[in-house]
Tab-separated table of C-alpha atoms in Angstrom:
chain	number	residue	atom	x	y	z
F	1	MET	CA	-48.204	122.208	-71.391
F	2	LEU	CA	-47.470	121.578	-67.760
F	3	GLY	CA	-43.813	121.790	-67.175
F	4	HIS	CA	-43.004	123.762	-70.355
F	5	ARG	CA	-43.605	127.162	-68.916
F	6	ALA	CA	-44.967	128.831	-65.807
F	7	LEU	CA	-48.745	128.910	-65.806
F	8	THR	CA	-50.762	132.040	-65.021
F	9	LEU	CA	-54.166	132.366	-63.502
F	10	ASP	CA	-55.677	132.663	-67.001
F	11	ASP	CA	-53.960	129.386	-67.954
F	12	TYR	CA	-55.469	127.552	-64.890
F	13	LEU	CA	-58.881	128.953	-65.721
F	14	ALA	CA	-58.541	127.823	-69.311
F	15	ILE	CA	-57.511	124.392	-68.277
F	16	LEU	CA	-60.487	124.249	-65.921
F	17	LYS	CA	-62.746	125.379	-68.677
F	18	ARG	CA	-61.281	122.890	-71.074
F	19	ARG	CA	-60.979	119.851	-68.797
F	20	GLY	CA	-63.410	120.542	-65.952
F	21	TRP	CA	-65.631	117.584	-66.830
F	22	ILE	CA	-62.601	115.316	-66.023
F	23	ILE	CA	-62.686	116.576	-62.498
F	24	ALA	CA	-66.346	116.703	-62.094
F	25	VAL	CA	-67.039	113.102	-63.373
F	26	PRO	CA	-64.922	111.273	-60.833
F	27	ALA	CA	-66.089	113.578	-57.990
F	28	VAL	CA	-69.708	112.655	-58.673
F	29	LEU	CA	-69.029	108.972	-59.150
F	30	LEU	CA	-67.005	108.559	-55.945
F	31	THR	CA	-69.458	110.556	-53.931
F	32	LEU	CA	-72.213	108.393	-55.073
F	33	LEU	CA	-70.031	105.407	-54.342
F	34	GLY	CA	-69.335	106.657	-50.846
F	35	LEU	CA	-73.045	107.165	-50.237
F	36	GLY	CA	-73.761	103.663	-51.570
F	37	LEU	CA	-71.183	102.141	-49.154
F	38	SER	CA	-72.570	103.881	-46.164
F	39	TYR	CA	-75.639	101.923	-46.848
F	40	VAL	CA	-73.848	98.562	-47.606
F	41	VAL	CA	-71.411	98.603	-44.549
F	42	GLN	CA	-72.770	96.834	-41.575
F	43	PRO	CA	-73.668	99.452	-38.900
F	44	LYS	CA	-72.291	99.487	-35.459
F	45	TYR	CA	-74.161	100.683	-32.328
F	46	VAL	CA	-72.502	101.793	-29.056
F	47	SER	CA	-74.331	101.475	-25.745
F	48	GLN	CA	-72.732	103.227	-22.846
F	49	THR	CA	-73.169	103.709	-19.137
F	50	LEU	CA	-71.565	105.743	-16.370
F	51	VAL	CA	-70.382	104.170	-13.189
F	52	LEU	CA	-69.401	106.379	-10.185
F	53	VAL	CA	-67.165	105.448	-7.332
F	54	GLU	CA	-68.823	106.238	-4.001
F	55	GLN	CA	-66.620	106.680	-1.030
F	56	GLN	CA	-67.378	104.822	2.119
F	57	LYS	CA	-70.176	106.175	4.163
F	58	VAL	CA	-68.385	105.955	7.509
F	59	PRO	CA	-65.570	108.579	8.060
F	60	GLU	CA	-62.089	107.241	7.867
F	61	ASP	CA	-61.345	108.542	11.194
F	62	TYR	CA	-63.588	105.899	12.687
F	63	VAL	CA	-63.099	102.942	10.266
F	64	LYS	CA	-59.967	102.944	8.181
F	65	PRO	CA	-60.452	101.147	4.884
F	66	ILE	CA	-58.376	97.986	4.362
F	67	ILE	CA	-58.075	98.493	0.624
F	68	GLU	CA	-55.945	101.571	-0.059
F	69	GLU	CA	-54.709	100.578	-3.603
F	70	ASP	CA	-55.019	103.161	-6.310
F	71	LEU	CA	-58.467	103.014	-8.114
F	72	THR	CA	-56.847	103.074	-11.453
F	73	ALA	CA	-54.820	99.993	-10.644
F	74	ARG	CA	-57.685	98.234	-9.181
F	75	LEU	CA	-59.817	99.123	-12.172
F	76	ALA	CA	-57.155	97.762	-14.441
F	77	SER	CA	-56.944	94.530	-12.457
F	78	MET	CA	-60.734	94.174	-12.566
F	79	LYS	CA	-60.711	94.825	-16.249
F	80	GLU	CA	-58.240	92.074	-16.855
F	81	GLN	CA	-60.253	89.768	-14.816
F	82	ILE	CA	-63.613	90.498	-16.492
F	83	LEU	CA	-62.029	90.355	-19.940
F	84	SER	CA	-60.756	86.946	-19.294
F	85	ARG	CA	-61.829	84.022	-21.403
F	86	SER	CA	-63.788	82.494	-18.490
F	87	ARG	CA	-65.927	85.501	-18.098
F	88	LEU	CA	-66.454	86.495	-21.817
F	89	GLN	CA	-67.287	83.091	-23.251
F	90	PRO	CA	-70.530	82.674	-21.358
F	91	ILE	CA	-71.560	86.170	-22.450
F	92	ILE	CA	-70.688	85.549	-26.102
F	93	GLU	CA	-72.514	82.210	-26.046
F	94	ARG	CA	-75.528	83.631	-24.217
F	95	PHE	CA	-76.063	86.597	-26.641
F	96	ASN	CA	-74.624	84.671	-29.717
F	97	LEU	CA	-72.199	87.454	-30.519
F	98	TYR	CA	-70.581	87.352	-33.898
F	99	GLY	CA	-72.551	84.212	-34.601
F	100	THR	CA	-73.165	85.132	-38.220
F	101	LYS	CA	-69.553	85.290	-38.955
F	102	ASN	CA	-67.321	82.301	-39.562
F	103	MET	CA	-65.070	82.981	-36.554
F	104	THR	CA	-63.583	80.635	-33.937
F	105	MET	CA	-64.259	81.203	-30.252
F	106	ASP	CA	-60.813	82.707	-29.848
F	107	ASP	CA	-61.529	85.232	-32.583
F	108	ARG	CA	-64.943	86.068	-31.009
F	109	ILE	CA	-63.285	86.687	-27.586
F	110	ASP	CA	-60.598	88.916	-29.173
F	111	GLN	CA	-63.395	90.808	-31.078
F	112	ALA	CA	-65.477	91.176	-27.865
F	113	ARG	CA	-62.425	92.637	-25.984
F	114	LYS	CA	-61.950	95.145	-28.865
F	115	ASP	CA	-65.672	96.145	-28.618
F	116	ILE	CA	-65.558	96.715	-24.807
F	117	ASN	CA	-64.233	100.013	-23.868
F	118	ILE	CA	-63.427	101.212	-20.331
F	119	LYS	CA	-62.704	104.963	-20.153
F	120	PRO	CA	-62.002	106.654	-16.813
F	121	ILE	CA	-63.492	110.039	-15.996
F	122	HIS	CA	-61.018	112.839	-15.365
F	123	SER	CA	-62.486	115.702	-13.482
F	124	GLU	CA	-61.674	117.991	-10.595
F	125	MET	CA	-62.343	115.169	-8.031
F	126	ALA	CA	-59.810	113.012	-9.819
F	127	ARG	CA	-57.152	115.516	-9.145
F	128	THR	CA	-57.580	115.399	-5.449
F	129	GLY	CA	-58.819	111.910	-4.517
F	130	GLY	CA	-58.643	109.614	-7.462
F	131	LEU	CA	-61.055	108.628	-10.254
F	132	PRO	CA	-64.636	109.435	-9.369
F	133	GLY	CA	-65.902	107.020	-11.974
F	134	PHE	CA	-65.584	105.448	-15.504
F	135	TYR	CA	-67.551	104.830	-18.700
F	136	ILE	CA	-68.349	101.348	-19.896
F	137	SER	CA	-69.397	100.945	-23.568
F	138	PHE	CA	-69.927	98.094	-25.887
F	139	THR	CA	-70.144	98.074	-29.603
F	140	ALA	CA	-72.372	95.728	-31.553
F	141	SER	CA	-74.287	95.441	-34.756
F	142	ASP	CA	-77.563	95.294	-32.958
F	143	PRO	CA	-78.555	98.070	-30.638
F	144	ARG	CA	-80.469	95.787	-28.271
F	145	ILE	CA	-77.539	93.348	-28.034
F	146	ALA	CA	-75.198	96.230	-27.375
F	147	GLN	CA	-77.385	97.408	-24.497
F	148	GLN	CA	-77.803	93.998	-22.919
F	149	VAL	CA	-74.091	93.213	-23.137
F	150	CYS	CA	-73.079	96.599	-21.801
F	151	GLY	CA	-75.419	96.059	-18.832
F	152	GLU	CA	-73.842	92.571	-18.373
F	153	ILE	CA	-70.340	93.956	-18.250
F	154	THR	CA	-71.441	96.753	-15.869
F	155	SER	CA	-72.872	94.172	-13.528
F	156	LEU	CA	-69.733	92.149	-13.596
F	157	PHE	CA	-67.754	95.322	-12.592
F	158	VAL	CA	-70.049	96.041	-9.746
F	159	SER	CA	-70.114	92.456	-8.412
F	160	GLN	CA	-66.373	92.028	-8.967
F	161	ASN	CA	-65.698	95.128	-6.880
F	162	LEU	CA	-67.892	94.034	-4.083
F	163	ASN	CA	-66.436	90.472	-4.015
F	164	ALA	CA	-62.774	91.697	-4.194
F	165	ARG	CA	-63.287	94.072	-1.383
F	166	ALA	CA	-65.037	91.525	0.780
F	167	GLN	CA	-62.556	88.928	0.034
F	168	SER	CA	-59.603	91.338	0.677
F	169	ALA	CA	-61.256	92.315	4.020
F	170	GLU	CA	-61.936	88.832	5.070
F	171	GLY	CA	-58.513	87.611	3.956
F	172	THR	CA	-56.915	90.435	5.967
F	173	THR	CA	-58.847	89.612	8.988
F	174	ASP	CA	-57.944	85.867	8.759
F	175	PHE	CA	-54.287	86.640	8.354
F	176	ILE	CA	-54.209	89.011	11.339
F	177	LYS	CA	-56.117	86.526	13.324
F	178	GLY	CA	-53.393	83.894	12.663
F	179	GLN	CA	-50.720	86.408	13.450
F	180	LEU	CA	-52.596	87.412	16.621
F	181	ALA	CA	-52.696	83.796	17.870
F	182	ASP	CA	-48.934	83.368	17.237
F	183	ALA	CA	-48.300	86.660	19.104
F	184	LYS	CA	-50.393	85.655	22.024
F	185	ARG	CA	-48.647	82.300	22.269
F	186	ALA	CA	-45.348	84.110	22.200
F	187	LEU	CA	-46.603	86.576	24.766
F	188	ASP	CA	-47.737	83.752	27.081
F	189	GLU	CA	-44.286	82.191	26.974
F	190	GLN	CA	-42.663	85.599	27.768
F	191	ASP	CA	-45.207	86.024	30.586
F	192	ALA	CA	-44.495	82.616	32.028
F	193	LYS	CA	-40.694	83.267	31.737
F	194	LEU	CA	-41.071	86.572	33.561
F	195	ALA	CA	-43.282	85.088	36.332
F	196	THR	CA	-40.640	82.355	36.928
F	197	PHE	CA	-37.908	84.792	36.968
F	198	GLN	CA	-39.745	87.037	39.447
F	199	GLN	CA	-40.545	84.045	41.719
F	200	LYS	CA	-36.926	82.872	41.580
F	201	TYR	CA	-35.451	86.142	42.383
F	202	MET	CA	-38.204	87.602	44.635
F	203	GLY	CA	-36.785	90.306	46.816
F	204	ARG	CA	-33.807	90.876	44.475
F	205	LEU	CA	-35.772	92.492	41.772
F	206	PRO	CA	-35.201	96.061	40.662
F	207	GLY	CA	-37.202	98.467	42.807
F	208	GLU	CA	-36.793	96.484	46.018
F	209	GLU	CA	-33.366	97.862	46.915
F	210	THR	CA	-34.892	100.381	49.262
F	211	THR	CA	-37.037	97.813	50.927
F	212	ASN	CA	-34.044	95.562	51.487
F	213	MET	CA	-31.995	98.445	52.980
F	214	ASN	CA	-34.964	99.284	55.335
F	215	MET	CA	-35.223	95.696	56.354
F	216	MET	CA	-31.510	95.501	56.884
F	217	THR	CA	-31.711	98.559	59.204
F	218	SER	CA	-34.618	97.185	61.108
F	219	LEU	CA	-32.937	93.816	61.532
F	220	ASN	CA	-29.768	95.370	62.871
F	221	THR	CA	-31.808	97.307	65.298
F	222	GLN	CA	-33.536	94.134	66.348
F	223	LEU	CA	-30.180	92.280	66.647
F	224	ASP	CA	-28.760	95.051	68.813
F	225	ALA	CA	-31.766	94.900	71.067
F	226	ALA	CA	-31.545	91.084	71.285
F	227	THR	CA	-27.842	91.305	72.020
F	228	GLN	CA	-28.547	93.832	74.871
F	229	GLN	CA	-31.296	91.715	76.185
F	230	LEU	CA	-29.184	88.634	76.035
F	231	ALA	CA	-26.362	90.395	77.965
F	232	ARG	CA	-28.777	91.545	80.582
F	233	MET	CA	-30.203	88.087	80.954
F	234	GLU	CA	-26.778	86.597	81.292
F	235	GLN	CA	-25.988	89.167	83.967
F	236	ASP	CA	-29.145	88.275	85.721
F	237	LYS	CA	-28.137	84.618	85.457
F	238	SER	CA	-24.824	85.234	86.946
F	239	TYR	CA	-26.531	87.205	89.804
F	240	VAL	CA	-28.879	84.440	90.477
F	241	GLU	CA	-26.178	81.850	90.245
F	242	ALA	CA	-24.273	83.881	92.785
F	243	MET	CA	-27.267	84.209	95.048
F	244	LEU	CA	-27.866	80.483	94.710
F	245	ALA	CA	-24.302	79.657	95.473
F	246	GLN	CA	-24.608	81.995	98.605
F	247	GLN	CA	-27.650	80.226	99.728
F	248	GLN	CA	-26.110	76.792	99.183
F	249	SER	CA	-22.886	77.783	101.115
F	250	ILE	CA	-25.072	78.926	103.988
F	251	SER	CA	-27.040	75.880	104.133
F	252	MET	CA	-23.935	73.592	103.680
F	253	PRO	CA	-20.919	73.211	106.152
F	254	THR	CA	-18.346	75.855	105.434
F	255	ALA	CA	-14.954	74.626	104.225
F	256	GLY	CA	-13.158	77.718	105.492
F	257	GLY	CA	-13.475	81.508	106.038
F	258	SER	CA	-12.263	82.191	102.509
F	259	THR	CA	-15.361	80.462	101.042
F	260	THR	CA	-17.715	82.787	102.821
F	261	SER	CA	-15.610	85.764	101.786
F	262	VAL	CA	-15.685	84.855	98.183
F	263	SER	CA	-19.349	84.317	98.196
F	264	ALA	CA	-19.950	87.669	99.756
F	265	GLN	CA	-17.670	89.261	97.023
F	266	GLN	CA	-19.716	87.532	94.363
F	267	THR	CA	-22.907	88.606	95.853
F	268	GLU	CA	-21.637	92.158	96.062
F	269	LEU	CA	-20.528	91.929	92.465
F	270	GLN	CA	-23.865	90.773	91.275
F	271	THR	CA	-25.509	93.536	93.034
F	272	LEU	CA	-23.223	96.087	91.502
F	273	GLN	CA	-23.788	94.642	88.092
F	274	THR	CA	-27.496	94.763	88.524
F	275	GLU	CA	-27.231	98.324	89.670
F	276	GLU	CA	-25.083	99.177	86.550
F	277	ALA	CA	-27.667	97.601	84.243
F	278	ASP	CA	-30.470	99.665	85.786
F	279	LEU	CA	-28.385	102.879	85.528
F	280	THR	CA	-27.391	102.263	81.865
F	281	LYS	CA	-30.987	101.933	80.914
F	282	ARG	CA	-31.675	105.488	82.202
F	283	TYR	CA	-28.358	107.375	81.788
F	284	THR	CA	-25.414	107.629	79.480
F	285	ASP	CA	-21.994	106.185	80.179
F	286	ASP	CA	-20.715	109.585	81.344
F	287	TYR	CA	-23.186	109.894	84.151
F	288	PRO	CA	-21.511	110.092	87.465
F	289	ASP	CA	-23.411	107.239	89.073
F	290	VAL	CA	-22.614	104.866	86.137
F	291	VAL	CA	-18.995	105.842	86.372
F	292	ALA	CA	-18.954	105.295	90.171
F	293	VAL	CA	-20.651	101.857	89.930
F	294	ARG	CA	-18.282	100.688	87.251
F	295	ARG	CA	-15.295	101.808	89.342
F	296	LYS	CA	-16.725	99.772	92.265
F	297	ILE	CA	-17.053	96.729	90.054
F	298	LYS	CA	-13.564	97.065	88.792
F	299	ASP	CA	-12.145	97.379	92.351
F	300	LEU	CA	-14.149	94.485	93.509
F	301	ARG	CA	-12.981	92.209	90.618
F	302	ALA	CA	-9.422	93.218	91.433
F	303	GLN	CA	-10.062	92.165	95.132
F	304	MET	CA	-11.621	88.926	93.998
F	305	ALA	CA	-8.621	88.172	91.662
F	306	ALA	CA	-6.323	88.704	94.560
F	307	THR	CA	-8.232	86.382	96.810
F	308	PRO	CA	-7.028	82.788	96.807
F	309	ALA	CA	-9.307	80.619	94.643
F	310	ALA	CA	-11.737	78.476	96.472
F	311	ALA	CA	-13.059	75.237	95.407
F	312	PRO	CA	-15.806	75.843	92.813
F	313	THR	CA	-19.361	75.378	94.003
F	314	SER	CA	-21.538	73.720	91.489
F	315	VAL	CA	-24.631	75.729	90.839
F	316	SER	CA	-27.496	74.036	88.996
F	317	SER	CA	-31.019	74.760	88.352
F	318	ALA	CA	-31.995	71.147	88.964
F	319	PRO	CA	-34.138	70.971	92.175
F	320	SER	CA	-33.022	68.925	95.194
F	321	ARG	CA	-34.944	67.509	98.165
F	322	THR	CA	-32.664	69.338	100.654
F	323	ASP	CA	-33.298	72.750	99.089
F	324	SER	CA	-34.770	75.486	101.210
F	325	PRO	CA	-37.650	77.503	99.702
F	326	GLY	CA	-35.280	80.417	98.991
F	327	VAL	CA	-32.986	78.084	97.069
F	328	GLN	CA	-35.843	76.560	95.134
F	329	GLN	CA	-37.044	80.024	94.239
F	330	LEU	CA	-33.525	80.850	92.992
F	331	ARG	CA	-33.318	77.686	90.993
F	332	ALA	CA	-36.628	78.504	89.295
F	333	GLN	CA	-35.391	81.973	88.479
F	334	LEU	CA	-32.162	80.452	87.145
F	335	LYS	CA	-34.046	77.969	85.003
F	336	ALA	CA	-36.306	80.719	83.560
F	337	LEU	CA	-33.225	82.808	82.726
F	338	GLU	CA	-31.543	79.832	81.087
F	339	GLN	CA	-34.614	79.294	78.996
F	340	GLY	CA	-34.883	82.897	78.149
F	341	ILE	CA	-31.199	83.068	77.184
F	342	SER	CA	-31.642	80.052	74.961
F	343	GLN	CA	-34.557	81.711	73.203
F	344	LYS	CA	-32.728	84.995	72.793
F	345	ARG	CA	-29.811	83.199	71.276
F	346	HIS	CA	-32.106	81.520	68.931
F	347	ASP	CA	-33.844	84.675	68.008
F	348	GLN	CA	-30.420	86.370	67.620
F	349	ALA	CA	-29.273	83.587	65.172
F	350	ALA	CA	-32.614	83.946	63.100
F	351	ILE	CA	-32.039	87.698	62.888
F	352	GLU	CA	-28.462	87.240	61.868
F	353	ALA	CA	-29.554	84.684	59.197
F	354	GLN	CA	-32.137	87.294	57.895
F	355	ILE	CA	-29.421	89.946	57.822
F	356	ARG	CA	-27.265	87.604	55.756
F	357	MET	CA	-30.214	86.945	53.484
F	358	TYR	CA	-30.874	90.589	52.812
F	359	GLN	CA	-27.192	91.240	52.418
F	360	GLY	CA	-27.068	88.497	49.702
F	361	ARG	CA	-30.059	90.190	47.999
F	362	ILE	CA	-28.469	93.526	48.041
F	363	SER	CA	-25.228	92.255	46.724
F	364	SER	CA	-26.767	90.225	43.880
F	365	SER	CA	-29.152	92.989	42.793
F	366	PRO	CA	-26.918	94.359	39.914
F	367	MET	CA	-26.667	90.875	38.265
F	368	VAL	CA	-30.389	90.187	38.729
F	369	GLN	CA	-31.211	93.665	37.452
F	370	GLU	CA	-29.327	92.976	34.231
F	371	GLU	CA	-31.075	89.627	33.653
F	372	TYR	CA	-34.412	91.274	34.530
F	373	LYS	CA	-33.843	93.805	31.883
F	374	ASN	CA	-33.359	91.132	29.196
F	375	VAL	CA	-36.491	89.254	30.414
F	376	THR	CA	-38.693	92.372	30.537
F	377	ARG	CA	-37.330	93.731	27.189
F	378	ASP	CA	-38.490	90.544	25.443
F	379	TYR	CA	-41.743	90.611	27.246
F	380	GLN	CA	-42.378	94.331	26.512
F	381	THR	CA	-41.551	93.628	22.846
F	382	ALA	CA	-43.949	90.723	22.635
F	383	GLN	CA	-46.619	92.726	24.561
F	384	ALA	CA	-46.272	95.632	22.054
F	385	PHE	CA	-46.446	93.398	19.097
F	386	TYR	CA	-49.524	91.653	20.488
F	387	ASP	CA	-51.255	95.142	21.321
F	388	ASP	CA	-50.463	96.334	17.806
F	389	LEU	CA	-51.979	93.175	16.150
F	390	LEU	CA	-54.870	93.392	18.429
F	391	LYS	CA	-55.541	96.991	17.399
F	392	LYS	CA	-55.255	95.988	13.758
F	393	MET	CA	-57.416	92.989	14.358
F	394	ASN	CA	-60.203	95.240	15.845
F	395	ALA	CA	-59.816	97.618	12.843
F	396	SER	CA	-59.897	94.847	10.388
F	397	LYS	CA	-63.099	93.386	11.963
F	398	MET	CA	-64.767	96.742	11.659
F	399	ALA	CA	-63.656	97.142	7.998
F	400	THR	CA	-64.866	93.663	7.217
F	401	ASP	CA	-68.293	94.377	8.820
F	402	LEU	CA	-68.382	97.663	6.871
F	403	GLU	CA	-67.779	95.736	3.627
F	404	ARG	CA	-70.359	93.188	4.613
F	405	ARG	CA	-72.939	95.898	5.173
F	406	GLN	CA	-71.894	97.530	1.950
F	407	GLN	CA	-71.094	100.772	3.635
F	408	GLY	CA	-67.539	101.041	2.167
F	409	GLU	CA	-66.383	102.213	-1.243
F	410	GLN	CA	-68.555	100.808	-4.060
F	411	PHE	CA	-69.549	101.339	-7.615
F	412	ARG	CA	-72.750	103.056	-8.388
F	413	ILE	CA	-74.461	102.881	-11.716
F	414	MET	CA	-75.486	106.465	-12.509
F	415	ASP	CA	-77.092	105.707	-15.845
F	416	GLU	CA	-78.333	102.384	-17.111
F	417	PRO	CA	-77.005	101.350	-20.563
F	418	ASN	CA	-78.756	103.344	-23.171
F	419	LEU	CA	-80.475	101.861	-26.289
F	420	PRO	CA	-78.653	103.617	-29.202
F	421	ASP	CA	-80.982	105.200	-31.675
F	422	GLU	CA	-78.653	105.463	-34.559
F	423	PRO	CA	-75.301	103.789	-35.415
F	424	THR	CA	-72.019	105.389	-34.641
F	425	PHE	CA	-70.557	103.687	-37.787
F	426	PRO	CA	-70.817	104.290	-40.699
F	427	LYS	CA	-71.187	108.123	-40.761
F	428	ARG	CA	-72.831	108.904	-44.135
F	429	GLY	CA	-71.590	112.400	-44.157
F	430	LEU	CA	-68.010	111.163	-43.683
F	431	PHE	CA	-68.459	108.608	-46.369
F	432	ILE	CA	-69.840	111.252	-48.799
F	433	GLY	CA	-67.160	113.759	-47.979
F	434	ALA	CA	-64.529	111.029	-48.351
F	435	GLY	CA	-65.918	110.033	-51.823
F	436	LEU	CA	-66.009	113.656	-52.864
F	437	ALA	CA	-62.417	114.273	-51.783
F	438	ALA	CA	-61.171	111.165	-53.500
F	439	GLY	CA	-63.103	111.977	-56.708
F	440	LEU	CA	-61.639	115.605	-56.805
F	441	PHE	CA	-58.152	114.257	-56.142
F	442	LEU	CA	-58.497	111.649	-58.862
F	443	GLY	CA	-59.948	114.317	-61.367
F	444	PHE	CA	-57.014	116.699	-60.644
F	445	ILE	CA	-54.508	113.912	-61.093
F	446	ILE	CA	-55.988	112.980	-64.497
F	447	VAL	CA	-56.194	116.539	-65.627
F	448	ALA	CA	-52.518	117.105	-64.609
F	449	TRP	CA	-51.508	114.046	-66.463
F	450	ARG	CA	-53.344	115.092	-69.579
F	451	GLU	CA	-51.933	118.504	-69.515
F	452	TYR	CA	-48.527	117.213	-69.088
F	453	ARG	CA	-48.885	115.060	-72.176
F	454	ASP	CA	-50.646	117.881	-74.182
F	455	THR	CA	-48.275	119.525	-76.717
F	456	ALA	CA	-50.777	121.775	-78.435
F	457	LEU	CA	-50.037	125.543	-78.885
F	458	ARG	CA	-52.777	127.709	-77.930
F	459	SER	CA	-51.210	131.129	-77.149
F	460	GLU	CA	-48.246	133.340	-77.904
F	461	ARG	CA	-46.738	132.222	-74.634
F	462	ASP	CA	-46.914	128.651	-75.833
F	463	VAL	CA	-45.214	129.621	-79.154
F	464	TRP	CA	-42.562	131.511	-77.200
F	465	ALA	CA	-41.979	128.569	-74.832
F	466	PHE	CA	-41.776	126.158	-77.750
F	467	THR	CA	-39.593	128.189	-80.407
F	468	LYS	CA	-37.801	130.771	-78.086
F	469	LEU	CA	-38.409	133.288	-80.915
F	470	PRO	CA	-40.312	136.568	-80.966
F	471	THR	CA	-43.696	136.510	-82.561
F	472	LEU	CA	-44.887	139.240	-84.818
F	473	ALA	CA	-48.032	137.715	-86.050
F	474	VAL	CA	-50.200	134.651	-85.688
F	475	ILE	CA	-52.049	133.079	-88.475
F	476	SER	CA	-55.128	131.358	-87.484
F	477	PHE	CA	-56.007	127.851	-88.644
F	478	THR	CA	-57.873	127.869	-91.916
F	479	GLY	CA	-58.652	124.267	-92.506
F	480	ASP	CA	-61.925	122.932	-93.515
F	481	VAL	CA	-64.211	121.984	-90.815
F	482	ASP	CA	-67.466	120.419	-91.254
F	483	PRO	CA	-69.837	122.470	-89.143
F	484	LEU	CA	-72.304	119.559	-88.970
F	485	LYS	CA	-69.677	117.150	-87.725
F	486	PRO	CA	-68.868	117.677	-84.071
F	487	ARG	CA	-65.237	118.546	-83.499
F	488	GLY	CA	-64.981	117.209	-80.025
F	489	GLY	CA	-64.446	113.683	-78.972
F	490	LEU	CA	-66.064	112.146	-76.102
F	491	PHE	CA	-68.602	114.357	-74.296
F	492	GLY	CA	-68.387	116.817	-77.222
F	493	ARG	CA	-65.252	118.426	-76.099
F	494	SER	CA	-62.893	119.996	-78.709
F	495	LYS	CA	-59.794	118.171	-79.675
F	496	PRO	CA	-56.452	119.750	-79.673
F	497	ASP	CA	-56.025	122.303	-82.263
F	498	LEU	CA	-52.895	121.012	-83.944
F	499	PRO	CA	-49.778	119.548	-82.660
F	500	ALA	CA	-46.772	121.871	-82.663
F	501	SER	CA	-44.832	119.828	-85.006
F	502	ALA	CA	-47.690	119.952	-87.614
F	503	LYS	CA	-48.662	123.597	-87.350
F	504	PRO	CA	-47.309	126.057	-89.854
F	505	LEU	CA	-45.902	129.010	-88.073
F	506	THR	CA	-44.796	132.312	-89.900
F	507	ASP	CA	-41.865	133.938	-88.281
F	508	THR	CA	-41.412	137.460	-89.628
F	509	GLY	CA	-38.716	138.339	-87.163
F	510	ALA	CA	-35.149	139.006	-87.977
């Protein structure tokens, strides 16, 4: 009667009482079927181990680790390498995994990849510094095989981590070593270029301006002193020449009174000049004695200019046989003075050359300074790059030695792979529950279908739903029923009372 009218709780209870066996039978059968399947399905055992990630034992302030890649990314990379065909096929062949099944090697490798599970640990440490570790598990039909394969996979992870870190450290060190050699070669070239430049422009380099100026001042002072000494020596030479001419004129026959007078004037002039030289050494030009001597020299020169010129007397330092001792002495003095004057002039020329050299240095300093900046900038850049690489090289060597001593970050197996006591699949409780649920669902579906197809009238509500007429009385069925013959069909259940179309109904209403 489903769908013909709204059912009440009494109707549902009546249906359950009438057809409850239809629900119970599938539920029991499917529950038994689930229990049986739990014994038929091949069991699966899971062996699991915990691997922790230990940080390096030396503080990072002393040795900075080379590998700073995120642990999750490194773990994923190692997982791909370990789950490769070249790694899994030897394990499958060694433990004869899935050998009882008719599977190709590719299918066995794919199945092994599915049975290997890598699950990272998420804890408080992971929030601050990365993953502290991860679980490795393997699923197999044999618990011993599951344990052995899990241990093999764990060993691969540990060894792969050590090898990867060692290879990365050594590769980094080799790369920096090559870069350091190139940097050293470039630095040597810049160093040689700088040395050549400094040698070429020695004395004109930046920072030597003060030295050049001081040298210029000193050389000018020396030049002034040499000039004064040269002037005095020339004066002395003139005086000696005058004295020598006087002595020669005395010893030789006189050509006239004018010659004696001129010689006397020259002698007096030499004497005054000598006196002037002595006074200027001790006094300034304004000193009265100096002024008086200079005035006498001026007057004497005016007198000599007014005197008629006499025949010049040759004065030479070359000795002669007729020379008196006094003349010879004067000739020796004259020769010494000539040599001294020559030396002073040579010194004066050398000082002037040095002055020109320093003037050239000072004038060319701006240009040299600009080129020097370019050369030193390239040298400093090469030096800084070399120093940086050298620092990295030392750090890389320390990190490589750290990895070689296994003092860096490494995987530590906290728990060896366990030997599972019971299978993780199938779960008998789950199979039994699933069978029971399926049986109940099937029973309810069948009952609903039977009720929908049932047209029997069992109550006044059924009559009203069928005829839409009020009922005053219901006449019960009075047919003959053999009490010894069971009325029900299968399982002794009663058959429908009478189809609505075949039941006689008495309607006494208006």
